[in-house]
Coordinates of C-alpha atoms and ligand atoms in Angstrom, one line a residue:
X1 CA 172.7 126.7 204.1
X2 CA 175.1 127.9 200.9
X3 CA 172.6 129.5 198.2
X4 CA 175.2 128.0 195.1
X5 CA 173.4 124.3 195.9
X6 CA 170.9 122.9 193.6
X7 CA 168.7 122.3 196.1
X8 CA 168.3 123.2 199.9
X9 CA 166.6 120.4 201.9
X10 CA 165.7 120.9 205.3
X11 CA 164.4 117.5 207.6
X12 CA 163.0 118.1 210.2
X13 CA 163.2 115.6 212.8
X14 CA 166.5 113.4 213.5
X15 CA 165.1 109.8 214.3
X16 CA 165.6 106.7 212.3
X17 CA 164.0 108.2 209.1
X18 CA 165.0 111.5 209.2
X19 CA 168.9 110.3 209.4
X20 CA 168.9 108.0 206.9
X21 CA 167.4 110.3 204.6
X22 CA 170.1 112.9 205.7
X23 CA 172.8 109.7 204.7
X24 CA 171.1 109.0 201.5
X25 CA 171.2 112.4 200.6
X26 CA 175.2 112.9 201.0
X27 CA 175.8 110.9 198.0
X28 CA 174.6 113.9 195.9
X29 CA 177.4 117.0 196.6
X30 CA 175.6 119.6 195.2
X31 CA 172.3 119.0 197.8
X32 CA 172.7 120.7 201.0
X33 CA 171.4 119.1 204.2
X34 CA 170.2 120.4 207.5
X35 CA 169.0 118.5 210.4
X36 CA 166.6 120.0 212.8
X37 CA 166.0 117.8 216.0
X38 CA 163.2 118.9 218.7
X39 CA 165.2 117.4 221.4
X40 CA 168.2 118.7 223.0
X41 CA 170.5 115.8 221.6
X42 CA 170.3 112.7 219.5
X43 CA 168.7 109.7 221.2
X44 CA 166.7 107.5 220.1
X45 CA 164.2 105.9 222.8
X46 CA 163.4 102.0 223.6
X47 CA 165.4 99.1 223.0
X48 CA 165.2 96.7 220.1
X49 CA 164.7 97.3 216.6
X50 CA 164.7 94.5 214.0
X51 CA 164.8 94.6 210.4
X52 CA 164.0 92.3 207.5
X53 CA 165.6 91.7 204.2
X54 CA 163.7 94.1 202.5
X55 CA 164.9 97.5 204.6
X56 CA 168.0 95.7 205.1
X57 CA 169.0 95.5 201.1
X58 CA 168.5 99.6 201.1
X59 CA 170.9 99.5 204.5
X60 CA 173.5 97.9 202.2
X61 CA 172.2 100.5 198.9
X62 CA 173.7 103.0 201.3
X63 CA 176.8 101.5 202.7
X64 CA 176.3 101.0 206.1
X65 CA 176.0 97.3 206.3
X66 CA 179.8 96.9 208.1
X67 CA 179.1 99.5 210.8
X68 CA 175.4 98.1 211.6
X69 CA 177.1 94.7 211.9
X70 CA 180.0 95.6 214.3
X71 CA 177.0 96.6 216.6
X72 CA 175.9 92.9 216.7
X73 CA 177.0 89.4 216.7
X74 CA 173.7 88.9 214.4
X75 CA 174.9 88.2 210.7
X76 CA 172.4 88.6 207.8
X77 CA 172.1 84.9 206.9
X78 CA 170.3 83.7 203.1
X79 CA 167.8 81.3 202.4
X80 CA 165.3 79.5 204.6
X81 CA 165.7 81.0 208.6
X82 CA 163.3 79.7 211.7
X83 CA 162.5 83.2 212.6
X84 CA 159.8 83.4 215.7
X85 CA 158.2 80.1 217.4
X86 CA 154.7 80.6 218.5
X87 CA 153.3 79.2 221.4
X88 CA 149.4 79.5 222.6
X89 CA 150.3 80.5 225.8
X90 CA 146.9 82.0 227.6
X91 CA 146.3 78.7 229.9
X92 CA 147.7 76.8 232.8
X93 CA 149.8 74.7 229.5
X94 CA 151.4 76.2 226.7
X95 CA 151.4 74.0 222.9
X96 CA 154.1 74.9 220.7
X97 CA 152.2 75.5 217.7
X98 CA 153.6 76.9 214.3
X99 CA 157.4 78.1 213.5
X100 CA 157.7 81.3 211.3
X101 CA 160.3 80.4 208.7
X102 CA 161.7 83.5 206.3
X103 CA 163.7 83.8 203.8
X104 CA 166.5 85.5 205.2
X105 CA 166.8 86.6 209.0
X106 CA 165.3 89.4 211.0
X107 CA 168.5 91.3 212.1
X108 CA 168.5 93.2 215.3
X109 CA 170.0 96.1 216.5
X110 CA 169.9 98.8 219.6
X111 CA 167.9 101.6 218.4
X112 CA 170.6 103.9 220.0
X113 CA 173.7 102.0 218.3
X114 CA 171.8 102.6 215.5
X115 CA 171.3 106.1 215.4
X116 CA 175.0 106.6 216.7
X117 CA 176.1 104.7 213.0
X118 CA 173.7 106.9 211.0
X119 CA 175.3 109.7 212.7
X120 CA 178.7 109.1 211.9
X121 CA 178.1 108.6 208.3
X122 CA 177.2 112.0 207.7
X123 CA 179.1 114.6 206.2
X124 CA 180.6 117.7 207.3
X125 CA 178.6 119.2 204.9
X126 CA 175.4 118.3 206.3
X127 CA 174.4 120.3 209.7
X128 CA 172.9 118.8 212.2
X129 CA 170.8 121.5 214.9
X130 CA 169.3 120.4 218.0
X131 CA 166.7 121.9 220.5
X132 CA 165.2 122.9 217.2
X133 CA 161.4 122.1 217.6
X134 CA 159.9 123.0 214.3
X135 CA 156.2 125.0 215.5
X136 CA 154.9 125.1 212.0
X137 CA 156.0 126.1 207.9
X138 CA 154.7 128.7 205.3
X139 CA 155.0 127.9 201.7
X140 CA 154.3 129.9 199.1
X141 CA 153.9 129.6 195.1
X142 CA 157.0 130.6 194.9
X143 CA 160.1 131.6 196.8
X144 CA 161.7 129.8 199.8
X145 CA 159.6 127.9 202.6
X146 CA 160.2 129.8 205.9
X147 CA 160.3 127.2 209.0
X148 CA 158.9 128.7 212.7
X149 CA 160.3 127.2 215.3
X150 CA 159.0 127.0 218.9
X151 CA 162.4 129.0 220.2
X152 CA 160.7 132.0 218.0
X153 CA 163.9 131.3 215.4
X154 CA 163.3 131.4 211.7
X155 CA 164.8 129.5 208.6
X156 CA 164.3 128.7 204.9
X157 CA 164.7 126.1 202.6
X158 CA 164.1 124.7 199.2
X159 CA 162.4 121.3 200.6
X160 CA 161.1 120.3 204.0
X161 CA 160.9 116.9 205.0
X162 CA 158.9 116.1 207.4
X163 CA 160.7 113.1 209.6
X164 CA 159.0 114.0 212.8
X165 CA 157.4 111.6 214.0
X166 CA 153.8 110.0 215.1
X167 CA 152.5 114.0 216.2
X168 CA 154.6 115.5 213.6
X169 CA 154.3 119.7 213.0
X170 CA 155.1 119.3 209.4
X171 CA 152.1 116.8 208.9
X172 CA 149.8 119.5 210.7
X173 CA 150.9 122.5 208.9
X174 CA 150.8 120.2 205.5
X175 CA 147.7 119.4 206.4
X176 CA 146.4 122.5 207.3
X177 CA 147.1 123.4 203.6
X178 CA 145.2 120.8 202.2
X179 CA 142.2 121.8 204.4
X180 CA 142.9 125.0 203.4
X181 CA 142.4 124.3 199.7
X182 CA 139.3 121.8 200.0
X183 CA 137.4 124.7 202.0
X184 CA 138.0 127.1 199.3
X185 CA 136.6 124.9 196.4
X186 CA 133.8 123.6 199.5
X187 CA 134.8 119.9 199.5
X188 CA 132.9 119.6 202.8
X189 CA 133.7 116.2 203.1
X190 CA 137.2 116.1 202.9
X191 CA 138.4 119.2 205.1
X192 CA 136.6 117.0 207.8
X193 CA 138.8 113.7 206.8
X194 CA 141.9 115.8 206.3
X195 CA 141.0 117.4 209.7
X196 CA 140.3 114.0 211.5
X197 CA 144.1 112.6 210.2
X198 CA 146.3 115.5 212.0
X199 CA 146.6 113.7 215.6
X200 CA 147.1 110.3 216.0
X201 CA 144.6 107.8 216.9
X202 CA 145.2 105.2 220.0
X203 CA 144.8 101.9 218.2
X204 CA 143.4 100.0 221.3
X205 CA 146.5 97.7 222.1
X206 CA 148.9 99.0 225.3
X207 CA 152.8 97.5 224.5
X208 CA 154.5 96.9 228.1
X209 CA 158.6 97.1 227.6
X210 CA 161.4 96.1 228.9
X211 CA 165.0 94.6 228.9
X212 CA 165.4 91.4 231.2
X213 CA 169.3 91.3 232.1
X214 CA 170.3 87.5 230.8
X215 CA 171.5 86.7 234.0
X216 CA 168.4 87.2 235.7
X217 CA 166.6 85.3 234.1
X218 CA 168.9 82.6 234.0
X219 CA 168.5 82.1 237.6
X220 CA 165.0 81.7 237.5
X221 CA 164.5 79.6 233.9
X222 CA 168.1 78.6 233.3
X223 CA 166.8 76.9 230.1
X224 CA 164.5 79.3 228.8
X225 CA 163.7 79.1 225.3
X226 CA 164.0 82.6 224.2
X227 CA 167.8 82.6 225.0
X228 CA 168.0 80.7 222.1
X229 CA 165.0 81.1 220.2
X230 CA 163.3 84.2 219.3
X231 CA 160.0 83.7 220.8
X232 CA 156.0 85.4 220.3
X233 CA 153.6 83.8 223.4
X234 CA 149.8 84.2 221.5
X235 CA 146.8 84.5 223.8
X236 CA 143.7 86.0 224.0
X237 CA 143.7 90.0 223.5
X238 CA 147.3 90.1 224.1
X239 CA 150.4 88.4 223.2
X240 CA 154.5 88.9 224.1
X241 CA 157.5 88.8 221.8
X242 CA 160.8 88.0 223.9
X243 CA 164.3 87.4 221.9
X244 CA 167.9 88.1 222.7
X245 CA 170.1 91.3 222.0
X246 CA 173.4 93.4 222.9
X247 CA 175.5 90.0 222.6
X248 CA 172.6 87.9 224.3
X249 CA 172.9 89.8 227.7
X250 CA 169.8 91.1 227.4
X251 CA 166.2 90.2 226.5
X252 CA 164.2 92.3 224.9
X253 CA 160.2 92.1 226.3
X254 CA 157.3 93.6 224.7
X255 CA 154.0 92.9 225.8
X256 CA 150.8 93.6 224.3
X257 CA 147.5 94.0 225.5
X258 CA 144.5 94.4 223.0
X259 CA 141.3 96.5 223.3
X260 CA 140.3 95.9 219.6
X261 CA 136.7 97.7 220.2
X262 CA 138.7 100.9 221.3
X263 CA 140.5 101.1 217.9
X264 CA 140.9 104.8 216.2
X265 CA 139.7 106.5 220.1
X266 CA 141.3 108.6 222.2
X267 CA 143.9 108.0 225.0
X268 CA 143.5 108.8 228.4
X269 CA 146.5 109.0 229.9
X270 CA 150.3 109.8 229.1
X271 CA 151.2 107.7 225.4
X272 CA 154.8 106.9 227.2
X273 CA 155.1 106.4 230.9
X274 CA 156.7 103.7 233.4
X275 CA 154.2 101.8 234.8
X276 CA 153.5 99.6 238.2
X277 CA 154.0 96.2 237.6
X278 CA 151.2 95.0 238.7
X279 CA 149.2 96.8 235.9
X280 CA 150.3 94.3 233.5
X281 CA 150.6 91.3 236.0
X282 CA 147.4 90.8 235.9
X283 CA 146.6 90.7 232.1
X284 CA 148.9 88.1 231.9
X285 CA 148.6 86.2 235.4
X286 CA 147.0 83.1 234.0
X287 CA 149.5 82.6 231.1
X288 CA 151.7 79.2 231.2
X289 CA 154.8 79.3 233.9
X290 CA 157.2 80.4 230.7
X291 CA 155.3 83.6 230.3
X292 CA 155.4 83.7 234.2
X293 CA 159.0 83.6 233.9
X294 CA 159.8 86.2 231.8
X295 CA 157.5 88.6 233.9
X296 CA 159.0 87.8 237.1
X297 CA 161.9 89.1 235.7
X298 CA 160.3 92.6 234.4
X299 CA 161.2 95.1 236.9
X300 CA 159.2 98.4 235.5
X301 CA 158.0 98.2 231.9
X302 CA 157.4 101.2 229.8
X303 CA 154.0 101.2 228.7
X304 CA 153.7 102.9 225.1
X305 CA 150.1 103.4 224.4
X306 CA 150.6 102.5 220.8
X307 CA 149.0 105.6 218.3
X308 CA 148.8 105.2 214.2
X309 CA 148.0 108.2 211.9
X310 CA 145.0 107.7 209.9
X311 CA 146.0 106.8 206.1
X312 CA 146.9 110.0 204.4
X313 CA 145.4 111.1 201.0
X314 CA 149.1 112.3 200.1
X315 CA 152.4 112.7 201.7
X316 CA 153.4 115.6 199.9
X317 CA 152.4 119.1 199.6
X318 CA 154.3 121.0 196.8
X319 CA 157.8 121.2 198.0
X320 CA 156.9 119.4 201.3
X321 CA 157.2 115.8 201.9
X322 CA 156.2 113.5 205.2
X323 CA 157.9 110.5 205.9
X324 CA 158.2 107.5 208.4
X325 CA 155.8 107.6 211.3
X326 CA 154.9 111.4 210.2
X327 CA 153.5 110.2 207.5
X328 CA 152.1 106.6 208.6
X329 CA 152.6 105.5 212.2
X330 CA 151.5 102.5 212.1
X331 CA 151.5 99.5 215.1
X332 CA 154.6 97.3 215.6
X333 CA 153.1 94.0 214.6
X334 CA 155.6 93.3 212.0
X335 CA 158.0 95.4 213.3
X336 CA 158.4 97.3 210.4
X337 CA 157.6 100.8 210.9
X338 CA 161.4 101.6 210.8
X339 CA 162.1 99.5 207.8
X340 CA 159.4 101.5 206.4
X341 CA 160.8 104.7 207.1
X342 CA 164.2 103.5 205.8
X343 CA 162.5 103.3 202.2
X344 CA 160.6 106.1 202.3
X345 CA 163.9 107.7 203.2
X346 CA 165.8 106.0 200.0
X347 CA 163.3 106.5 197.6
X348 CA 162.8 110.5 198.3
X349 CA 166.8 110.9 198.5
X350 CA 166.8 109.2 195.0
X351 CA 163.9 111.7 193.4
X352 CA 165.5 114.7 194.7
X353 CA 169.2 113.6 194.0
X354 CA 168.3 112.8 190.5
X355 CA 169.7 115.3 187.8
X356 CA 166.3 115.9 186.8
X357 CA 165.2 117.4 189.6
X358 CA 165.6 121.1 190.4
X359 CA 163.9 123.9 192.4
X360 CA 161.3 124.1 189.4
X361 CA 160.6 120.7 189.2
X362 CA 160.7 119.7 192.8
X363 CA 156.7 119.5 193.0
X364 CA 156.9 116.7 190.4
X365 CA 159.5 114.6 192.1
X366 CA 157.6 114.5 195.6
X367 CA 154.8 113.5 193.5
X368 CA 156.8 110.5 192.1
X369 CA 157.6 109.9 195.6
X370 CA 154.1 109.8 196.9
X371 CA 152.9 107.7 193.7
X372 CA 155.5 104.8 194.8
X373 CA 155.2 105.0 198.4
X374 CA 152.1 106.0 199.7
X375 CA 150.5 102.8 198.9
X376 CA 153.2 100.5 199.9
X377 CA 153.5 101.9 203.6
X378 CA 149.3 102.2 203.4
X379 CA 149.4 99.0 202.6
X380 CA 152.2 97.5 205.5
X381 CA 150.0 99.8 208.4
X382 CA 146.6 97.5 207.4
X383 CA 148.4 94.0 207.1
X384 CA 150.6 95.2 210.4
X385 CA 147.1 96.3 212.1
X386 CA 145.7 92.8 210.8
X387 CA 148.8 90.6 212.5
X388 CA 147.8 92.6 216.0
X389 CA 144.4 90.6 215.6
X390 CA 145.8 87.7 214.6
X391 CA 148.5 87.1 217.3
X392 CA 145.6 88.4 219.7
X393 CA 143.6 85.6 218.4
X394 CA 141.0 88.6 217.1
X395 CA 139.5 86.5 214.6
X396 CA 135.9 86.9 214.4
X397 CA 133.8 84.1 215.2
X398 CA 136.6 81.3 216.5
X399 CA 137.2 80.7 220.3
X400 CA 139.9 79.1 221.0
X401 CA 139.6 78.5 224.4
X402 CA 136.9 76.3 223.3
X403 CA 139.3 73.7 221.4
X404 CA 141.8 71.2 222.0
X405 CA 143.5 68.4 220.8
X406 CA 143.8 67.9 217.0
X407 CA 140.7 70.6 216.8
X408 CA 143.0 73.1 217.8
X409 CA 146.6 72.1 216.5
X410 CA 144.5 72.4 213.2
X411 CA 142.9 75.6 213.4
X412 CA 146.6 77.3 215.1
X413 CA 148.4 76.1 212.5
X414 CA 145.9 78.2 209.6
X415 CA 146.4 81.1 211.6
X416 CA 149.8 80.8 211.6
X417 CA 149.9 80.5 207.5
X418 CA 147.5 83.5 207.8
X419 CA 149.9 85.8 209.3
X420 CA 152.5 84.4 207.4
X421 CA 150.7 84.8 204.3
X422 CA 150.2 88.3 205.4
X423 CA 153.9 89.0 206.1
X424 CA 155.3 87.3 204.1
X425 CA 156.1 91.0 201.5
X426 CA 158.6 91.4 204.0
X427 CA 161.5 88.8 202.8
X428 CA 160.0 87.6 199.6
X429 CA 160.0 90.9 198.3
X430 CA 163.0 93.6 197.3
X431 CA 162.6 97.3 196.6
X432 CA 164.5 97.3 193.3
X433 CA 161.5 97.1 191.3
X434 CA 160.0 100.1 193.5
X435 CA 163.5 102.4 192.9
X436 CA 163.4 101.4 189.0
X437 CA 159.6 102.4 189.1
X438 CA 161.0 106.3 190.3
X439 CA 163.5 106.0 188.4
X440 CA 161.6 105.4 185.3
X441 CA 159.1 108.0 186.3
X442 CA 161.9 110.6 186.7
X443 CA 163.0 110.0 183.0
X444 CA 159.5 109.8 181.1
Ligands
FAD501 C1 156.9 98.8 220.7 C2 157.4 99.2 219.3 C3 158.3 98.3 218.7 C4 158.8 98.6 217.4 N1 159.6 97.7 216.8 C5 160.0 97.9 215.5 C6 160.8 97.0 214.8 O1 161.2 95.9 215.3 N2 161.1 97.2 213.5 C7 160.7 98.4 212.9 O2 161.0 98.6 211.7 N3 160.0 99.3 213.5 C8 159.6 99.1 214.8 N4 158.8 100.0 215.5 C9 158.5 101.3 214.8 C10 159.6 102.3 214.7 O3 160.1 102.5 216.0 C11 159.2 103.6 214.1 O4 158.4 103.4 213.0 C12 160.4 104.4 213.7 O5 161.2 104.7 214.8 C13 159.9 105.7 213.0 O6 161.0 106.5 212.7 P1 160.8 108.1 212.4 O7 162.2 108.6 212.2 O8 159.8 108.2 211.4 O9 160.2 108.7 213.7 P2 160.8 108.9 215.2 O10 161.8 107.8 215.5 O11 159.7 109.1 216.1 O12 161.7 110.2 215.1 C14 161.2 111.5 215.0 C15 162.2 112.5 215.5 O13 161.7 113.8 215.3 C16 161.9 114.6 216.4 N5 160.8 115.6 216.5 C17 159.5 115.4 216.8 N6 158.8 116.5 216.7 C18 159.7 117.5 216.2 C19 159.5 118.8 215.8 N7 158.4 119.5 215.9 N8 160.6 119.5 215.3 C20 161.8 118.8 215.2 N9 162.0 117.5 215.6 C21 161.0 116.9 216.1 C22 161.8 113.6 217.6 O14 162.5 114.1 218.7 C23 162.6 112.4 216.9 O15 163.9 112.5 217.1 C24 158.4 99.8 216.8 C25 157.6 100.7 217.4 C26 157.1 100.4 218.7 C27 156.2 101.4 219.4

């Protein structure tokens, strides 16, 4: 790191978030940027990875629209978009039941092709170090932050991000500070809720994953509806989203099973690991012959034990700021845990590239950047945990294997304007008015 920069920022952690903030952060020349990554190279893990208008207008804020879009034959359309059609789909015969219309269209990308633009786009200026597993940081009232890594290396920097990840080492060494703090002043209470947030929590839903090769499936549903429309199957305690990507040769399948009484417990098990397919065979084996269709085609799924991070009382801690799933792992039911990131990303690039912020003033900038965006994402983990119950048909008293006819078509289609109603923040809403907001803090 050269010591004639205004500011030294070290991220730790080289996923989605931790990129983008490293891109967002090359438009200011006189911030210097290093990249520590855990693993021994880039690569990001999985398949699909959709975005919606909102993360998408900060993917054009930073320029990388054209690149993104030479990955896909996806184009960002306006207006009204059929976006996912549901189906009830836990019986012998499926019911096409509610179409999810949005304004603008979810655009979908491989998580690697991804990562591979980010990676181009930044400059020579900003270092990128891998096999660098940050083990913990020490920060001080004043004076540089020294990073420990788990190679017995040291470094310092100015600012740590923290960008790594659902069992991030930067949220357990910030937390440990705040413990640290409410035991001395013997705020009982909270050193056991600060305590409780540092691992993740398993939130009682299994996903099952996979990418069905076109062609197979083909030859055993040559007219499949998810070839050409995005498709979520609904049934009880579980449901599967299916849709097209890399030019429509492959399908991407996640399935979900639900546990909703196991929410915030502990996993027994690995939290990523190939599984038999049996396992998830038989949750699904008396869904409708479409579902049966797509699973004959799964050869071994990836099951991802799906883990959150309790809300957070803050994502910074003086000169240290989480972000992405470090911060707020959250579930995937509204597949926007990246787009997420993406903002948090934007909005913590523009507080520390501002000209008002320097190594003195740095502990009021991440506290801009906590005030905008800790309750946004706090608020996208509960109405993402509350579409997992919905599209598990989790919804208190109703049964609806108890229903038919007009009984159910009615009741289907409210809890399709629920989730809707529920998602809707995702393209009816931009985040100009959230960059003003820390922009106008910055100059107050
Ligand atoms: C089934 C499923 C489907 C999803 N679908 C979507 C979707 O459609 N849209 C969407 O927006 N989101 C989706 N998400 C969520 C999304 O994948 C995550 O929210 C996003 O990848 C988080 O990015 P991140 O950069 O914060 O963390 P990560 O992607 O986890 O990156 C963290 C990085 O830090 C590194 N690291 C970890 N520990 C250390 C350490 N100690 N030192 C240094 N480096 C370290 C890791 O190797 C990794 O490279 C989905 C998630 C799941 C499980």
């Amino acid at each position: 790191m050269g010591y004639n920069a205004r500011l030294r920022v070290a991220i730790c952690g080289g996923g989605i978030g931790g990129l983008t903030t490293a891109v967002a952060l090359s438009r200011y020349p006189d911030i210097d940027v290093d990249v520590y990554e855990g693993a021994e190279k880039f690569g990001e893990v999985g398949a699909g990875i959709g975005l919606f208008p909102r993360p998408w207008g900060i993917i054009k804020k930073l320029g990388l629209e054209q690149d993104l879009l030479k990955t896909t034959d996806m184009r960002p359309q306006e207006g009204p978009v059929t976006s996912f059609r549901y189906r009830i789909s836990d019986r012998r015969e499926g019911l096409d039941f509610y179409t999810l219309v949005t304004n603008g269209n979810l655009l979908v990308f491989h998580r690697a092709d991804f990562q591979k633009v980010l990676l181009r786009r930044l400059p020579k200026s900003c270092k990128t170090h891998c096999s660098k597993r940050l083990r913990s940081y020490t920060q001080r009232r004043s004076g540089p932050i020294e990073l420990l890594f788990e190679d017995g290396s040291t470094t310092t920097c100015d600012v740590l991000i923290g960008a790594d990840g659902l069992k991030s080492a930067v949220r357990r060494s910030l937390l440990g500070e705040k413990a640290q703090a409410a035991q001395s002043e013997r705020r009982v209470a909270e050193v056991a809720a600060i305590n409780a947030a540092v691992d993740p929590v398993w939130s009682g839903t299994n996903a099952y994953r996979a990418l069905i090769p076109a062609e197979r499936l083909r030859a055993r549903a040559p007219n499949h509806r998810v070839f050409t429309q995005p498709s979520q199957y609904l049934g009880k305690n579980g449901y599967i989203v299916a849709y097209p990507i890399s030019h429509g040769k492959m399908i991407n399948f996640v399935a979900f099973s639900s546990q909703h009484n196991l929410e915030n417990t502990t996993f027994g098990g690995p939290w990523v690991s190939p599984t038999n397919k049996s396992e998830f065979e038989s949750i699904f084996n008396h869904w409708e012959p479409e579902v049966q269709a797509l699973i004959d085609c799964v050869e071994t799924p990836l099951r991802w034990a799906v883990h959150t991070v309790r809300p957070l009382g803050s994502f910074v801690s003086s000169r240290v700021a989480l972000l992405g799933d470090a911060a707020h792992a959250m579930t995937p039911h509204q597949g926007s845990g990246a787009g997420q990131a993406i903002e948090d990303a934007y909005v913590l690039a523009t507080v520390l590239g501002h000209t008002t912020t320097t190594r003195e003033s740095l502990g009021r900038a991440l506290k801009i950047y906590d005030k905008i965006r800790r309750p946004m994402a706090l608020e996208v983990v509960e109405r993402s945990r509350l579409n997992g119950q919905y599209f598990s048909l989790y919804t208190g008293s109703q049964d609806f294997s108890q229903l038919a006819g007009r009984v159910l078509a009615n009741e289907l289609q409210a809890l399709g304007d629920t989730f809707t109603r529920n998602w809707e923040w995702a393209w009816t809403t931009s985040p100009e008015a959230m960059i003003r907001e820390a922009l106008r803090m910055l100059e107050s």
